Coordinates of C-alpha atoms and ligand atoms in Angstrom, one line a residue:
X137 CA -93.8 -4.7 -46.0
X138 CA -90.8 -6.9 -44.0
X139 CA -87.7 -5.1 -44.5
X140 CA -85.0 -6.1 -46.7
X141 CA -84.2 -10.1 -46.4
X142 CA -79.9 -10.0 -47.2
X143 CA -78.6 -7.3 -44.4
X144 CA -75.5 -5.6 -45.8
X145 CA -74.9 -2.9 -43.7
X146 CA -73.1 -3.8 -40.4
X147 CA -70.8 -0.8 -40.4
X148 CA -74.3 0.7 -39.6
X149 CA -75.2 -1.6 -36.8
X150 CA -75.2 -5.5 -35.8
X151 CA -77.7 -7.6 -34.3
X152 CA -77.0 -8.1 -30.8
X153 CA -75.5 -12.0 -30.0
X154 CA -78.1 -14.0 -28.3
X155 CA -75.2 -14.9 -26.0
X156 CA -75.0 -11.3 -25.0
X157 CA -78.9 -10.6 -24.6
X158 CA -78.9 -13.3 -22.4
X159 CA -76.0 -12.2 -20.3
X160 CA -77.6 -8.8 -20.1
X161 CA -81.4 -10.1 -18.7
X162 CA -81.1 -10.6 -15.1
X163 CA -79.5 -7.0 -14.8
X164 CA -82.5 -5.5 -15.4
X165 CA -85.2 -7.7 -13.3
X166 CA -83.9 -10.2 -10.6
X167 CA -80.3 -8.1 -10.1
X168 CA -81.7 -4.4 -10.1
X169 CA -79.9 -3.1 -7.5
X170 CA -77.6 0.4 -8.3
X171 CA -73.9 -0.4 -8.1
X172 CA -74.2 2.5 -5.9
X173 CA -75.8 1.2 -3.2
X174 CA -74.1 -0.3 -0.2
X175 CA -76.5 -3.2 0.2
X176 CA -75.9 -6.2 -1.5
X177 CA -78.5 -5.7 -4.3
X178 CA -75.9 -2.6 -4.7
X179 CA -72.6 -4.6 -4.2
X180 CA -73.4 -7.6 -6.8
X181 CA -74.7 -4.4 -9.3
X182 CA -71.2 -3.1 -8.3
X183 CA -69.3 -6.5 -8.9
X184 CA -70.7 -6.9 -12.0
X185 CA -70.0 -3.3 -13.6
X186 CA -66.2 -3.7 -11.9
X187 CA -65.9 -7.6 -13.6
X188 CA -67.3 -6.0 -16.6
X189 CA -64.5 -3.3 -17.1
X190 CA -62.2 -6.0 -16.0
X191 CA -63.2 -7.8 -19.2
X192 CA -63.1 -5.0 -21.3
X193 CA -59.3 -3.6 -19.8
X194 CA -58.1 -7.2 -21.0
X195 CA -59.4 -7.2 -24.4
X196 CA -57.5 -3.8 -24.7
X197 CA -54.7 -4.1 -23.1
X198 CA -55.0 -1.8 -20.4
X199 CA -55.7 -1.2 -16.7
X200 CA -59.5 -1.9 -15.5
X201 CA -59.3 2.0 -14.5
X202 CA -58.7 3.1 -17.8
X203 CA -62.1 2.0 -19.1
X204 CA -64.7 4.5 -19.2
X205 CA -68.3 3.2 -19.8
X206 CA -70.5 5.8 -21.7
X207 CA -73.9 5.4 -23.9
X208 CA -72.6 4.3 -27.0
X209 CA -69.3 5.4 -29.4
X210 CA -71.0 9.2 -29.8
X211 CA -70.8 10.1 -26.2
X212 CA -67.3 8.8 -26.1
X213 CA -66.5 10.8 -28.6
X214 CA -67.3 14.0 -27.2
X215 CA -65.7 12.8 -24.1
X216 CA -62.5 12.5 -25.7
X217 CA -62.5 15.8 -27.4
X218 CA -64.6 18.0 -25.2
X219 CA -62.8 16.7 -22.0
X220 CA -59.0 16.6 -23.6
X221 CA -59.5 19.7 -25.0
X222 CA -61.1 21.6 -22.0
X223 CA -58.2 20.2 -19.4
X224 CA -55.1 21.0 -22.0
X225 CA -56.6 24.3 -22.1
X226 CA -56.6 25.0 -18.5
X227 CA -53.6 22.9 -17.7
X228 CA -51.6 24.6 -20.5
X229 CA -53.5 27.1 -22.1
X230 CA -53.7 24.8 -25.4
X231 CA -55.8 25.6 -27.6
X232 CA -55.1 24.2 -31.1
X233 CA -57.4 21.1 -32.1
X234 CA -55.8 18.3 -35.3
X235 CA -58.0 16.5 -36.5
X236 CA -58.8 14.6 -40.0
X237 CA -61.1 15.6 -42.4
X238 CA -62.6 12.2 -43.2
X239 CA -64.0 11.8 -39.3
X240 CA -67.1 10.6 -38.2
X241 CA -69.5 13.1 -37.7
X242 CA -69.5 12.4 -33.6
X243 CA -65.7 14.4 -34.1
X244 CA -66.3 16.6 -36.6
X245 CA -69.2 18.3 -35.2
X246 CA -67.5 18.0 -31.8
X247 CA -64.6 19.7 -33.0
X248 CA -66.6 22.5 -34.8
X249 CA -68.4 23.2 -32.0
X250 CA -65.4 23.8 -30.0
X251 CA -63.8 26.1 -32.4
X252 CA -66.7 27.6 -33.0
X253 CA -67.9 28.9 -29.6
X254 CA -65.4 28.2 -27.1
X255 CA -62.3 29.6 -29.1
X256 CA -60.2 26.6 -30.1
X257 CA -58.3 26.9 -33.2
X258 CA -59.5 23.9 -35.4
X259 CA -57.4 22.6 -38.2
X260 CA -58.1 19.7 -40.2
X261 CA -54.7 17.6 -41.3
X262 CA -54.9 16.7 -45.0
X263 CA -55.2 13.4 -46.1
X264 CA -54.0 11.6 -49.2
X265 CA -56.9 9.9 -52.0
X266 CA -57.2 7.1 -49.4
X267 CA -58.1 8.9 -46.6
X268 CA -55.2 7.7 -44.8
X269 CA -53.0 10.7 -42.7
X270 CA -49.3 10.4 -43.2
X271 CA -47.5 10.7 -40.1
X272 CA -44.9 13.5 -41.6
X273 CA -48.1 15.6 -42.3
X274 CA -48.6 15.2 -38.5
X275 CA -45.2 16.0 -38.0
X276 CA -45.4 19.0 -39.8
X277 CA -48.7 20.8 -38.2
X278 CA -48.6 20.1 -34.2
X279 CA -47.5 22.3 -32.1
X280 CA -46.8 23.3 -28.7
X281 CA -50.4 24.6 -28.5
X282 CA -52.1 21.2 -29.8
X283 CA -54.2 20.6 -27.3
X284 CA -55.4 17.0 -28.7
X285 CA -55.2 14.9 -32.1
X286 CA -58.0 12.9 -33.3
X287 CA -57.7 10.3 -36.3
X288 CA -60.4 7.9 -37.2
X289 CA -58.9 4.0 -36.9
X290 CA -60.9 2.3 -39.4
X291 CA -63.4 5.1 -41.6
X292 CA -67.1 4.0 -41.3
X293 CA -67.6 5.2 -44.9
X294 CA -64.6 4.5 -47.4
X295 CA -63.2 1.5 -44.7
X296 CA -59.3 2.8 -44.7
X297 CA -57.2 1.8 -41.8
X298 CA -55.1 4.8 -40.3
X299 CA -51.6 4.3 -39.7
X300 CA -51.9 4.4 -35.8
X301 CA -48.9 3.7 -34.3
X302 CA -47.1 5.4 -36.8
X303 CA -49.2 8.4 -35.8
X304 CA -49.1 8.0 -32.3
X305 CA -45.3 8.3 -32.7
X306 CA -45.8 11.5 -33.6
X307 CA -48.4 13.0 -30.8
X308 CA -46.0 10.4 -28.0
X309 CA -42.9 12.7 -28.6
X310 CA -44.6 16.0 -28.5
X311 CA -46.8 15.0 -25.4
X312 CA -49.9 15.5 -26.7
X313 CA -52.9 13.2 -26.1
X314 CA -54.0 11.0 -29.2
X315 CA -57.5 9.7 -29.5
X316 CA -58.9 7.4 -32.2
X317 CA -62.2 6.7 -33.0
X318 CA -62.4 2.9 -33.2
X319 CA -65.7 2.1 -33.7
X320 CA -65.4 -0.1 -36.6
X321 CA -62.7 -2.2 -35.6
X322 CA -63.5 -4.2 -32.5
X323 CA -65.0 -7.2 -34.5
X324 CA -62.0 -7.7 -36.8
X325 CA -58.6 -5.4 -35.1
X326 CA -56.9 -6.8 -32.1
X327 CA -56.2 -3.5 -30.8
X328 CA -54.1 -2.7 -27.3
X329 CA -53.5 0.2 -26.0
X330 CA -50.4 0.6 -24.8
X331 CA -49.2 -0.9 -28.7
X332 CA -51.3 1.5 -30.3
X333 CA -49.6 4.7 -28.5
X334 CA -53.0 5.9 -28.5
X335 CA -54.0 7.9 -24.8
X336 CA -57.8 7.5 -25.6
X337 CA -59.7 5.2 -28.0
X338 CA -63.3 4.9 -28.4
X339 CA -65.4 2.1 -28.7
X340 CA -69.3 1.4 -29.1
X341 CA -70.8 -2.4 -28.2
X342 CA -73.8 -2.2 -31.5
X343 CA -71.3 -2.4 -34.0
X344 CA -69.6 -6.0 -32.5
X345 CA -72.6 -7.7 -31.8
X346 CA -73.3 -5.7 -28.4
X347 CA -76.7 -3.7 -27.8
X348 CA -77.3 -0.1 -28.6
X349 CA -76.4 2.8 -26.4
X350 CA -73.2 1.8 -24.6
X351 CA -69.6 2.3 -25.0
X352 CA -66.5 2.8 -23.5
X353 CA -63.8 5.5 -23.9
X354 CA -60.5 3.7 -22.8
X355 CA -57.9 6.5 -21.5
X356 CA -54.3 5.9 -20.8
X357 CA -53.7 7.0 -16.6
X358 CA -52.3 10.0 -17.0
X359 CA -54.4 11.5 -19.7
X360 CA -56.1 14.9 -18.0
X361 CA -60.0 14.9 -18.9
X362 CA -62.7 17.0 -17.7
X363 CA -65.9 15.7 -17.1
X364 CA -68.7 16.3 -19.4
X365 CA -71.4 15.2 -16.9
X366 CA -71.0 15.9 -13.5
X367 CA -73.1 14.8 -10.5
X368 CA -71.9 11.3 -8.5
X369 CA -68.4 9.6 -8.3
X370 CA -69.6 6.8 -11.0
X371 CA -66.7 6.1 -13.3
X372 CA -64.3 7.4 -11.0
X373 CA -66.1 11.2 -11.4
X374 CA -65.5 10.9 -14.7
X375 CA -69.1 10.6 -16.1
X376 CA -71.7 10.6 -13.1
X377 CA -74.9 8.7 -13.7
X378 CA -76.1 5.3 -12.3
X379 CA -74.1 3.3 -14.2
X380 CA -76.0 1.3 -16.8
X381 CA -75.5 -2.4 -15.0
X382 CA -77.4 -4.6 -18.0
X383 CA -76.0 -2.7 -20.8
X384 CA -72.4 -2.8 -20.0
X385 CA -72.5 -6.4 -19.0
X386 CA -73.8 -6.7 -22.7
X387 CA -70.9 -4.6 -23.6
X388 CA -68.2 -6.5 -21.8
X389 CA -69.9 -10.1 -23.5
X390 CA -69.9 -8.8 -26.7
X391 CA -66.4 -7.6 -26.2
X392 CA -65.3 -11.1 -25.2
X393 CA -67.2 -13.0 -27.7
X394 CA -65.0 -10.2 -30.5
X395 CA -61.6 -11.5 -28.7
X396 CA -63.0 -15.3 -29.3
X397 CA -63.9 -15.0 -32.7
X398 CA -62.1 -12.1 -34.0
X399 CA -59.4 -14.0 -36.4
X400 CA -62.0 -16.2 -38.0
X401 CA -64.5 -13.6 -38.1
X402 CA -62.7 -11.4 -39.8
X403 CA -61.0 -13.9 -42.4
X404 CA -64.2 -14.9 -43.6
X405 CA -65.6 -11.3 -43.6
X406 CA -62.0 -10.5 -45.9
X407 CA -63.3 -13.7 -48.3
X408 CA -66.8 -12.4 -48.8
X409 CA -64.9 -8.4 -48.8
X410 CA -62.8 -9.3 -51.8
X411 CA -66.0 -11.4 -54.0
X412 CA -68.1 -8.2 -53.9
X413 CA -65.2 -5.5 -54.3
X414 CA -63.9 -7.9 -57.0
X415 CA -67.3 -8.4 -58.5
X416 CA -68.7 -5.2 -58.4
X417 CA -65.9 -3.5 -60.0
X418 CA -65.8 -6.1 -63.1
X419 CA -69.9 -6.3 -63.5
X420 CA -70.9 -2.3 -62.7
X421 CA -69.4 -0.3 -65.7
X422 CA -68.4 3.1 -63.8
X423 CA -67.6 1.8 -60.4
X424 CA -64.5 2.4 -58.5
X425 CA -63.7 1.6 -55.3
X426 CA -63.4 4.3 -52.3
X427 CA -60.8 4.0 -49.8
X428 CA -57.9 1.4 -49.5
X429 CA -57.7 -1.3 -51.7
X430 CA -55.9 -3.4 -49.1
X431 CA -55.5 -1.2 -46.0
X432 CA -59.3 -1.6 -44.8
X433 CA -61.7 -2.8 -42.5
X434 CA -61.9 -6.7 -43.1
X435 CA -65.7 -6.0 -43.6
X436 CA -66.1 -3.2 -45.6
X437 CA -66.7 -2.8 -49.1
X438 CA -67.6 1.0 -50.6
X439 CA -67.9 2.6 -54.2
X440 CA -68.9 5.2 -56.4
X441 CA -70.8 4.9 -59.3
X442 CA -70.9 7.0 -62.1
X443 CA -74.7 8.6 -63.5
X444 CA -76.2 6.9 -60.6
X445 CA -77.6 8.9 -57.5
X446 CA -76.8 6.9 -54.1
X447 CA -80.3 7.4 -52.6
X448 CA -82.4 6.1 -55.6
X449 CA -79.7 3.2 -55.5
X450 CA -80.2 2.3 -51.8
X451 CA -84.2 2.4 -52.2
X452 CA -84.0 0.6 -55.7
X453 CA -81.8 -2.2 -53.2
X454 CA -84.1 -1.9 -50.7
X455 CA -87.2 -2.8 -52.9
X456 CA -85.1 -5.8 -54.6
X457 CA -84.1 -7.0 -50.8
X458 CA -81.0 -6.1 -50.3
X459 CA -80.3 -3.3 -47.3
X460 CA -76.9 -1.5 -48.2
X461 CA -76.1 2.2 -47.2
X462 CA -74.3 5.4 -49.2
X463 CA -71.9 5.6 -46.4
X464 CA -72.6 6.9 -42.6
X465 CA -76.0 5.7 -41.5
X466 CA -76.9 9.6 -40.3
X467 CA -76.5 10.5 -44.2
X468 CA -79.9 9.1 -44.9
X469 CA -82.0 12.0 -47.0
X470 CA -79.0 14.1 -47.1
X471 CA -78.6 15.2 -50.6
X472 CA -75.2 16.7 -50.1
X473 CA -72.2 15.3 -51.0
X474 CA -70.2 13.1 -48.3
X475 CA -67.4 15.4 -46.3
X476 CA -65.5 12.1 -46.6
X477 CA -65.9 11.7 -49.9
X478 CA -65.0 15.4 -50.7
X479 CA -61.9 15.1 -48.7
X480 CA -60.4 12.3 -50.3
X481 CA -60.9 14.3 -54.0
X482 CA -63.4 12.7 -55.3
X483 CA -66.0 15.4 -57.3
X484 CA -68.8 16.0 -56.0
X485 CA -71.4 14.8 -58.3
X486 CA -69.5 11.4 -58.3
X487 CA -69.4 11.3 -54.7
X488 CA -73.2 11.4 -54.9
X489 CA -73.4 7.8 -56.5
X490 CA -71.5 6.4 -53.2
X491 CA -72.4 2.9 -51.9
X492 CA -71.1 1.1 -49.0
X493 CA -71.8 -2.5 -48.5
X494 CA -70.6 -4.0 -45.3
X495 CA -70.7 -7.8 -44.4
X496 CA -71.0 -10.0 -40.6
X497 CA -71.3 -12.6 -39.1
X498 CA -74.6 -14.0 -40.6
X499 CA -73.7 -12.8 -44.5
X500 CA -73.7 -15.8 -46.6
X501 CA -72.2 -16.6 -49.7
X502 CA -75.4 -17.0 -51.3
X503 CA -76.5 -13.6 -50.1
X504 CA -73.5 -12.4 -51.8
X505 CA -73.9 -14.2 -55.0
X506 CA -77.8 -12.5 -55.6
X507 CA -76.4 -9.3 -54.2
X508 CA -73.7 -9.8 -57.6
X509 CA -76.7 -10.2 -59.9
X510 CA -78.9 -8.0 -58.8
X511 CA -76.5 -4.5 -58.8
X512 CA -75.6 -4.5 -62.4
X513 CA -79.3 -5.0 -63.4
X514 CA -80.5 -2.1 -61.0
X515 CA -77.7 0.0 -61.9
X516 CA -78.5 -0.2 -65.6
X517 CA -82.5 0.3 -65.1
X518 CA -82.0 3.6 -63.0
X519 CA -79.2 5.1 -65.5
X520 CA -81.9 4.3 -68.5
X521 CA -84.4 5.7 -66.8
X522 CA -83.4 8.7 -65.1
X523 CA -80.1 9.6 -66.9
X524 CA -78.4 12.4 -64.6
X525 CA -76.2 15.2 -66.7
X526 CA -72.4 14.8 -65.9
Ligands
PLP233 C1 -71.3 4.3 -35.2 C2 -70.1 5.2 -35.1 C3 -70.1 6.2 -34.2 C4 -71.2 6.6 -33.3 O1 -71.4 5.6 -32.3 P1 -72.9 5.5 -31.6 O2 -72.6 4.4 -30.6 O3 -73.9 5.1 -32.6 O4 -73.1 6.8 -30.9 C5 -68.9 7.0 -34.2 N1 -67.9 6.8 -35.0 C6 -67.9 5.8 -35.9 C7 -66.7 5.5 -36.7 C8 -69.0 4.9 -36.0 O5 -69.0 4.0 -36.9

């Protein structure tokens, strides 16, 4: 059976931009060469992966040797934490990790991990019905200790924008590194480093348009980080590897094409944002919106529903053509209860009707309109069916 015809699930992933596929093919077959190399297969490999980070330092305001290219918004991730924290702790013998509660799983599990077998303290700040973290909470928890703070920009699952800069206020004054996981926002946030505060920021090329399995992790100079993978100089020792030449070429044209299209991209993702949000919560008795009502991702629409299990939902959607998601792609066939959800108070067998639809850059209005009609009538046939006890 073809899969789903009306896509509306780009917080997951995007298809990558023809534009950017074909940017990306002579770096694997005529222009092979490793950027190591001295040769000049190597020094056009090198010229490329050096133009590349030039490309992505101007899209984020920052020095070309602040980009770090890594396999995708995961790895960066763990970069961030696992590096930050390891070289606070032998710099300063910081150990305390503040973090949110309402982070992607690539932090979360991260920062569990360290706290559970390498001895760093983990606390999780709270977070009001939102998800958002007030910056006096922030105030009120760091410490001299803190090795590192991590806040989600823009949350893959209930789309709430943080309060960065207001944040980054905070962690600036006490001297202790920042990081933000900003997968979500490169399509529709112009975001810059040195505006932000931020001293690391995470980004991942499949979710603007870019292939699968590259990223960058854009640290202020400065910022200490030990290396997670060690072997050859690439990335300035920070992450040996032969760099990946085709991917992060596809990286730094999906990047570009974000900076060209970002305002109308993400007005028209707004428009189509505000018809669903609008007409889900009028035509699906029981629905109420997660996250910020206005402080969100541009693209991001996401719900519970009341009597209604997410899962049966999304394959009920799935059958009638429509491909939405319950909230973070690696929640598929999870039965539990969202973390996310949890931590912004919602009860748990609510939080089990979650649904997150996300729009891009090939939704349509007419996608939209059948996506109106056909919710209500699924939601009704699986609460008549299969009524769940409250
Ligand atoms: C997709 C995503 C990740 C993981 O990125 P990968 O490139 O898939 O490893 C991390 N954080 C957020 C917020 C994401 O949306």
């Amino acid at each position: 059976m073809p899969p789903p015809a009306t896509y509306l699930d780009y917080a997951a992933t995007t298809p990558t931009d023809p534009q950017v596929v074909e940017a990306m093919l002579p770096w694997f077959t005529e222009r092979f060469g490793n950027p190591s190399s001295v040769h000049r297969w190597g020094q056009m490999a090198e010229q490329a992966v050096e133009d590349s980070r030039r490309i992505v330092s101007e899209e984020f305001g920052c020095r070309a040797d602040e980009v770090i290219f890594t396999s995708g918004g995961s790895e960066s991730d763990n970069l961030a934490l696992r590096g930050a924290a390891h070289a606070a702790r032998a710099a300063r013998g910081a150990d305390h990790l503040l973090i949110s509660p309402v982070e992607h799983d690539a932090v979360l599990h991260t920062a569990e991990q360290l706290a559970e077998h390498e001895g760093f303290e983990l606390e999780l700040l709270p977070v009001d019905a939102y998800g958002q973290v007030a910056p006096q909470d922030l105030t009120d928890r760091i410490r001299p200790s803190t090795a590192l703070v991590s806040i989600i920009y823009g949350n893959n699952e209930i789309g709430t924008l943080n309060d960065i800069e207001g944040l980054a206020a905070v962690t600036r004054e006490r001297g202790v590194p920042f990081h933000s996981d900003a997968l979500q926002t490169t399509s529709q946030l112009k975001v810059k480093l040195d505006q932000s505060g931020l001293d690391m920021l995470s980004i991942g090329a499949h979710k603007f348009y870019g292939p699968k399995g590259v990223g960058a992790l854009i640290v202020r100079s400065g910022t200490s980080l030990t290396p997670l993978q060690t072997g050859g100089s690439q990335e300035r020792g920070a992450r040996a590897g032969t760099s990946n030449v085709s991917l992060i070429v596809g990286l730094a044209e999906a990047v570009r094409l974000a900076g060209q299209r970002r305002e109308a991209d993400s007005a028209r993702f707004r428009e189509l944002r505000d018809r669903i949000i609008q007409g889900v919560i009028e035509r699906v008795l029981g629905a109420k919106l997660t996250g910020h009502p206005t402080e969100r991702l541009a693209n991001h629409c996401s719900f519970v529903i009341e009597g209604i299990d997410g899962n049966e939902l999304l394959a009920a959607l799935d059958l009638a053509g429509f491909a939405c998601s319950s909230g973070s792609a690696c929640k598929t066939g999870d039965p539990e209860p969202s973390q996310v959800l949890l931590a912004v108070g919602l009860e748990p067998q609510l939080s089990l009707g979650s649904l997150r639809v996300t729009v891009g850059r090939h939704s349509t209005d007419d996608e939209v309109r059948a996506f109106l009609v056909a919710l209500p009538k699924l939601v009704e046939r699986l609460r008549s069916s299969q009524p769940i006890p409250q």
